[in-house]
CSV table of C-alpha atoms in Angstrom, one decimal:
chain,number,residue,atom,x,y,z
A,8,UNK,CA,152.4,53.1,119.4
A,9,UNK,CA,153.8,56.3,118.1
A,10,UNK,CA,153.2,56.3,114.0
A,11,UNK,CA,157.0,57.8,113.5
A,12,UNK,CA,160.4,56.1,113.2
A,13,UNK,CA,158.6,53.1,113.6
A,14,UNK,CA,161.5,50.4,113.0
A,15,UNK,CA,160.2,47.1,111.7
A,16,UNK,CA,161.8,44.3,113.5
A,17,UNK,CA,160.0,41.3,112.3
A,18,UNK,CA,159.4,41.2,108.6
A,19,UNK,CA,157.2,38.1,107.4
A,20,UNK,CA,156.5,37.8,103.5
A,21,UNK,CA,154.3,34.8,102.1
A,22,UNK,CA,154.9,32.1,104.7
A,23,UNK,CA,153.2,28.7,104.1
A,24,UNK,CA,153.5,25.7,106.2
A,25,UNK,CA,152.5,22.3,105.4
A,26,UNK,CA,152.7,19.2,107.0
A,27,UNK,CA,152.2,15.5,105.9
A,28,UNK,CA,149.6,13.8,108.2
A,29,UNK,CA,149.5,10.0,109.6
A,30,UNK,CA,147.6,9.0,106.0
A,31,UNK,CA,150.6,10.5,103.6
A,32,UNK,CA,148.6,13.3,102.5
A,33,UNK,CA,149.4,17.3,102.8
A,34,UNK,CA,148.0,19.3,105.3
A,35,UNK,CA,148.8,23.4,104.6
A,36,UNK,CA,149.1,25.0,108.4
A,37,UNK,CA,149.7,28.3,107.0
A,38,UNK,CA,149.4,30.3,103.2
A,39,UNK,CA,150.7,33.3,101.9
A,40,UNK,CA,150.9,34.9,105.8
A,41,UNK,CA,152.6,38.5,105.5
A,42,UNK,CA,153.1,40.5,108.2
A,43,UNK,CA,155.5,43.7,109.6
A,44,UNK,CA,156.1,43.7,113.3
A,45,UNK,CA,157.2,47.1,114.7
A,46,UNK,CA,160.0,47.5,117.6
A,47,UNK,CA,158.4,47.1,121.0
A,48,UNK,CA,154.9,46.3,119.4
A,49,UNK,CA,152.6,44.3,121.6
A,50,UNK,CA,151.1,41.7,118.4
A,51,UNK,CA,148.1,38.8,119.6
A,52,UNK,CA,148.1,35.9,117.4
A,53,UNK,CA,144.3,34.9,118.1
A,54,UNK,CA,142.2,32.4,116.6
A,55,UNK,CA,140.7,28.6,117.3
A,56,UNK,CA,142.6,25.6,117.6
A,57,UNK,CA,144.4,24.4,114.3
A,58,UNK,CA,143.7,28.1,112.9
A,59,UNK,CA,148.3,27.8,112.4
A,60,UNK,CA,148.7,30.6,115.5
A,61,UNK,CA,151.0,28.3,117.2
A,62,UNK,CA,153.2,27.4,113.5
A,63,UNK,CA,153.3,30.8,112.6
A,64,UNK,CA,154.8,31.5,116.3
A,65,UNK,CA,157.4,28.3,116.2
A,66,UNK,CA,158.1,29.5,112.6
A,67,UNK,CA,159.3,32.6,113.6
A,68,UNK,CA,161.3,31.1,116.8
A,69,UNK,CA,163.0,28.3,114.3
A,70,UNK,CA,161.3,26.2,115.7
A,71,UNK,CA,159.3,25.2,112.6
A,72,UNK,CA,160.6,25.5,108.8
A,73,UNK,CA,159.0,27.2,106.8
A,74,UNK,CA,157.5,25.2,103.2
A,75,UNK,CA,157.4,28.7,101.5
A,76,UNK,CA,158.3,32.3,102.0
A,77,UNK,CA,160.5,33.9,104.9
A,78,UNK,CA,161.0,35.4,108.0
A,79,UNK,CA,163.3,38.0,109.1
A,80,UNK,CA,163.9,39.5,112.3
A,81,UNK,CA,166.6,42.6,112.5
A,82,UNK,CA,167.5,41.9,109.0
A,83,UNK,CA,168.5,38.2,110.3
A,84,UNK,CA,166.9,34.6,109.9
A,85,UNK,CA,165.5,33.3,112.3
A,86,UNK,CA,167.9,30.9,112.9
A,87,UNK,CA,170.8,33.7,113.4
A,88,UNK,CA,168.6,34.9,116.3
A,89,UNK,CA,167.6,31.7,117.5
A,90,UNK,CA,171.7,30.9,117.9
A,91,UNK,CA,172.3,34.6,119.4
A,92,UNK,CA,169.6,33.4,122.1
A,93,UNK,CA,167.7,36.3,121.3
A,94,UNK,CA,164.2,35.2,121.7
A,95,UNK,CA,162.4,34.1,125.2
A,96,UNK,CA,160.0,31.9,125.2
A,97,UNK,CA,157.0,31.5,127.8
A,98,UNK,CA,154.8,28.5,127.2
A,99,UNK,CA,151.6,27.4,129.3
A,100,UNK,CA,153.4,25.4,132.0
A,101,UNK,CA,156.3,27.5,133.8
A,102,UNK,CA,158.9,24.5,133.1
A,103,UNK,CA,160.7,25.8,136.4
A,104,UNK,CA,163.1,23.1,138.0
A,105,UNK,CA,162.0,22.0,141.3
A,106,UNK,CA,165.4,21.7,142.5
A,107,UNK,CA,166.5,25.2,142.0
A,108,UNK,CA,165.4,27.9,143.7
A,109,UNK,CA,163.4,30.9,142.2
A,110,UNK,CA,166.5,32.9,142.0
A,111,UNK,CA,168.5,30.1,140.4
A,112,UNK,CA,165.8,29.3,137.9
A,113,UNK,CA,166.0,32.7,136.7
A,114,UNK,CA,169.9,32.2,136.4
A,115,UNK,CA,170.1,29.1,134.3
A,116,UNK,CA,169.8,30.7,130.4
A,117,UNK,CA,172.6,33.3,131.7
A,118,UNK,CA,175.0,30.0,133.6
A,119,UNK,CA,174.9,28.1,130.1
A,120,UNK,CA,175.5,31.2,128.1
A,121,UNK,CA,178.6,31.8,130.3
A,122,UNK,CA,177.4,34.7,132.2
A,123,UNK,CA,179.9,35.1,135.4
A,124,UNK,CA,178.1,34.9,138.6
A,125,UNK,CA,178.2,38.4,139.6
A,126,UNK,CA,176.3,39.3,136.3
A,127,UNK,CA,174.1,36.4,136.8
A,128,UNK,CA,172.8,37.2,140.2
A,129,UNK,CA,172.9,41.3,139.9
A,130,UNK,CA,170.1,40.4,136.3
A,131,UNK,CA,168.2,38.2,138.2
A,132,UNK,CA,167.7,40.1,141.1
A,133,UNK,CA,166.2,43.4,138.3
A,134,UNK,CA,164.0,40.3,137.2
A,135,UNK,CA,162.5,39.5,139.9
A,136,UNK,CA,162.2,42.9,141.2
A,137,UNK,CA,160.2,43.7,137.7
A,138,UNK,CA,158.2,40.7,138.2
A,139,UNK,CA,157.8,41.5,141.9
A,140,UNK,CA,159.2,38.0,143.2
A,141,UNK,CA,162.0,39.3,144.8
A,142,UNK,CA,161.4,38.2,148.4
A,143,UNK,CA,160.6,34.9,146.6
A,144,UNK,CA,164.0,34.5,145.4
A,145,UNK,CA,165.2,31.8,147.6
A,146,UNK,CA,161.9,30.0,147.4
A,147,UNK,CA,161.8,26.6,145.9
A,148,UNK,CA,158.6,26.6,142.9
A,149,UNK,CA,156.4,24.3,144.8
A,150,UNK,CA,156.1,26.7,147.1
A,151,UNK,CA,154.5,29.2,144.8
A,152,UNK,CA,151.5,29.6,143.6
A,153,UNK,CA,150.7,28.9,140.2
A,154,UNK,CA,150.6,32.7,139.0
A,155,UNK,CA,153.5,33.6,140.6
A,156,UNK,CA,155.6,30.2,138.5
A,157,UNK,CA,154.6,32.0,135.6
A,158,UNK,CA,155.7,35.4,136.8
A,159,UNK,CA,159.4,33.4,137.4
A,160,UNK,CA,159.1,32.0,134.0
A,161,UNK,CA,158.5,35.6,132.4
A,162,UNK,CA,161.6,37.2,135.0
A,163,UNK,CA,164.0,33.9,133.2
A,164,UNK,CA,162.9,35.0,129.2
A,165,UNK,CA,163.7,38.5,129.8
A,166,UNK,CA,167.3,37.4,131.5
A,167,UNK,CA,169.0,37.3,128.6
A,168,UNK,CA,167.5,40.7,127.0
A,169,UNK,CA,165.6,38.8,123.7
A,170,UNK,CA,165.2,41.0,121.1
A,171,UNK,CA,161.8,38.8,121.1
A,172,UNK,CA,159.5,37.7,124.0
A,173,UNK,CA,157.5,34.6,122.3
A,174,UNK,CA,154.4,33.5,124.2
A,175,UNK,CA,151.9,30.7,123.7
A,176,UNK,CA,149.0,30.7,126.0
A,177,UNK,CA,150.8,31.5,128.8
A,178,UNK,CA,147.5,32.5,131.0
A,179,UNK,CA,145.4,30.0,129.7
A,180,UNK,CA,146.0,27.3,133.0
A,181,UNK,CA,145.2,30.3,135.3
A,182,UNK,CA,142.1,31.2,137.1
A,183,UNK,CA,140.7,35.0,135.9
A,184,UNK,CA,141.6,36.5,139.0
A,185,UNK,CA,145.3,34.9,138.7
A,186,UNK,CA,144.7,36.1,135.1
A,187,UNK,CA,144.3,39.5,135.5
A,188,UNK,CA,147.5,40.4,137.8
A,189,UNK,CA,149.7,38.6,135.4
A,190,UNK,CA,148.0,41.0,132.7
A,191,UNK,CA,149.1,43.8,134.4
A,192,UNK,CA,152.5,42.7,135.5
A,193,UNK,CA,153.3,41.8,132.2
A,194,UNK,CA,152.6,45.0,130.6
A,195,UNK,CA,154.9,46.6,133.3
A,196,UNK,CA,157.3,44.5,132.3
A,197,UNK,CA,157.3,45.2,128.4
A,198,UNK,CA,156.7,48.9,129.2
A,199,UNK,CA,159.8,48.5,131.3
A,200,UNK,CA,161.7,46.4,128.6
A,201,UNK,CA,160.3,47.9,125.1
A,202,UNK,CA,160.2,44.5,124.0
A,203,UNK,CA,158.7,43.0,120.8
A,204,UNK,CA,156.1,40.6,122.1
A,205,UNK,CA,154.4,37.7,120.4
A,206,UNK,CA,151.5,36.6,122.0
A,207,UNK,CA,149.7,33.7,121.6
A,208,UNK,CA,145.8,33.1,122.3
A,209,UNK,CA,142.3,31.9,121.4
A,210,UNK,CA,140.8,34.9,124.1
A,211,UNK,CA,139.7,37.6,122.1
A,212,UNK,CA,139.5,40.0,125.3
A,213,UNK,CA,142.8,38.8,126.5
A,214,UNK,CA,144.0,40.0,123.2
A,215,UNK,CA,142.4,43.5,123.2
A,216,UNK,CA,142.9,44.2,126.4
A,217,UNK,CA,147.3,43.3,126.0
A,218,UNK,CA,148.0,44.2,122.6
A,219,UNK,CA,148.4,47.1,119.6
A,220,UNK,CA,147.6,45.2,117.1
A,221,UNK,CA,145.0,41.8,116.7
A,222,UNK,CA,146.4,39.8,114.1
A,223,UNK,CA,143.1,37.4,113.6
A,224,UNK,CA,144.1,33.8,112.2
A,225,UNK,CA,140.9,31.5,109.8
A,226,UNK,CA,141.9,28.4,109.7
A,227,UNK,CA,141.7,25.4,106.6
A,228,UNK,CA,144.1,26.6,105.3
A,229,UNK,CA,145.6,29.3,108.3
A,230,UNK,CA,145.8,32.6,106.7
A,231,UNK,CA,145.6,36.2,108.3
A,232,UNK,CA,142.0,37.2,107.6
A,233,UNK,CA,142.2,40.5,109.5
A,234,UNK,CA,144.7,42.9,111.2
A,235,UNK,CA,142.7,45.1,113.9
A,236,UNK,CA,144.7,47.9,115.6
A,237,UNK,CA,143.7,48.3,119.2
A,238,UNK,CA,143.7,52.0,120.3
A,239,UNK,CA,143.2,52.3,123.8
A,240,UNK,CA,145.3,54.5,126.1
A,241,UNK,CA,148.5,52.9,127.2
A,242,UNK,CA,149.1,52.5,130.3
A,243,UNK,CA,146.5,49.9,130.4
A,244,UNK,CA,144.3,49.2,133.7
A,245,UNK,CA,141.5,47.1,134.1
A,246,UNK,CA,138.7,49.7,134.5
A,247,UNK,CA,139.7,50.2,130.5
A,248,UNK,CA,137.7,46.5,129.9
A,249,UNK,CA,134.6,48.4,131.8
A,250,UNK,CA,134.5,51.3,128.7
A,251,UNK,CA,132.3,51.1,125.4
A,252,UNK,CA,135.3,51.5,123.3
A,253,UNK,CA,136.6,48.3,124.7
A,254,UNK,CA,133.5,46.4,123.7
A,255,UNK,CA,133.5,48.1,120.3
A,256,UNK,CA,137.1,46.5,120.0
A,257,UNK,CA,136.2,43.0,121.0
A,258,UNK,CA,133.2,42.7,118.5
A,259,UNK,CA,135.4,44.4,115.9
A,260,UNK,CA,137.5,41.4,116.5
A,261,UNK,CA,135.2,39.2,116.8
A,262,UNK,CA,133.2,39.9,113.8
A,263,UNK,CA,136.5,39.9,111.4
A,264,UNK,CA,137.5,35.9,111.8
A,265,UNK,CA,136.0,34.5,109.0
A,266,UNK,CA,135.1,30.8,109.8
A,267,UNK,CA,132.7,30.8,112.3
A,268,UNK,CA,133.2,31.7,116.1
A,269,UNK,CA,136.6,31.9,117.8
């Protein structure tokens, strides 16, 4: 990203999560986690399972409360945005009803927020058409294939232009040739959007290869042990995972989680 009139649109100072286990006792998910987010950055979360990447990622979506610090997004709580139905959210399962069409899918945030059905069905079709489902559109989602459910579910979280695409794991079901595509139609997308994106992941090439910045998570307690900026040419292709620099990046990564091996 461009290093001027950079606006910061998620502002994160001294979060700290903690839970109460099954025994009574404390657990901290998260400690003294501070981070800016710029407009229309690309951020990975990566690190191992129970490193907090996933609390940190429901925290900012209000999803989570937080035990200590804040959040801000625009200058607004999470909570504001979360009521302005300003973030989208992609998870590891598309969630796409089986009794609606693709189309129709895509349709359902913008029917509950009272969109009329003209504005409905003119954003959907842009959707899919950025997604490249749009001879899918009258398909039913058993009749696609797994990569192309998660395309749908990425077409229904930009419906509603989010000032915030949240995404947790959202490859991680898919074989790596299903994989791949997806990597490249999402970065059309955001390149399309300009989009803040929050992405989720325990890949550390899948994390190079998508984002600006690596923010890597150590777990017990989860803290942000490194922040590794990721400066390959934009736009992205695959042949860029074939280049030295690329493996530089990945060990850099690599070799900044403290905790053992991601």
């Amino acid at each position: 990203m461009s290093e001027e009139k950079r606006e910061v649109e998620i502002k994160i100072r001294e979060l700290g999560v903690t839970f109460r286990d099954n025994s009574g006792n404390d657990v901290q998910a998260l400690t003294g986690v501070n981070l800016e987010i710029y407009k229309g950055e690309f951020i990975a979360l990566l690190g191992p399972s129970g490193c907090g990447k996933t609390t940190l990622l429901r925290s900012v979506a209000d999803l989570q409360q937080p035990t200590t610090g804040d959040i801000h997004i625009q200058g607004q709580t999470p909570k504001e945005i979360r009521l302005q139905q300003k973030f989208g959210f992609v998870f590891q399962q598309p969630v796409l009803l089986d009794w609606r069409k693709v189309k129709k899918n895509i349709e359902l945030p913008m029917e509950i927020m009272g969109y009329s059905k003209e504005e409905r069905s003119k954003r959907a079709d842009e959707m899919l058409e950025m997604v490249g489902l749009k001879e899918f559109a009258n398909h039913y989602p058993r009749q696609l294939s797994g990569g192309m459910q998660q395309r749908a579910n990425i077409a229904r979280a930009f419906s509603l232009d989010p000032y915030v695409l949240l995404m947790d794991e959202p490859f991680s079901a898919l074989d790596e040739f299903t994989k791949e595509k997806l990597y490249e139609d999402l970065l059309k997308a955001w390149r399309a959007t300009n989009k803040t994106i929050l992405f989720v992941t325990h890949n550390i090439q899948e994390a190079v290869f998508l984002s600006d910045r690596v923010c890597v998570l150590s777990p017990h307690p989860g803290r942000l042990s490194a922040v590794v900026d990721i400066d390959l040419p934009r736009p992205r292709t695959l042949e860029v995972k074939d280049t030295p620099h690329f493996t530089e990046l990945v060990t850099k990564v690599r070799n900044s989680f403290e905790g053992g091996s991601v």
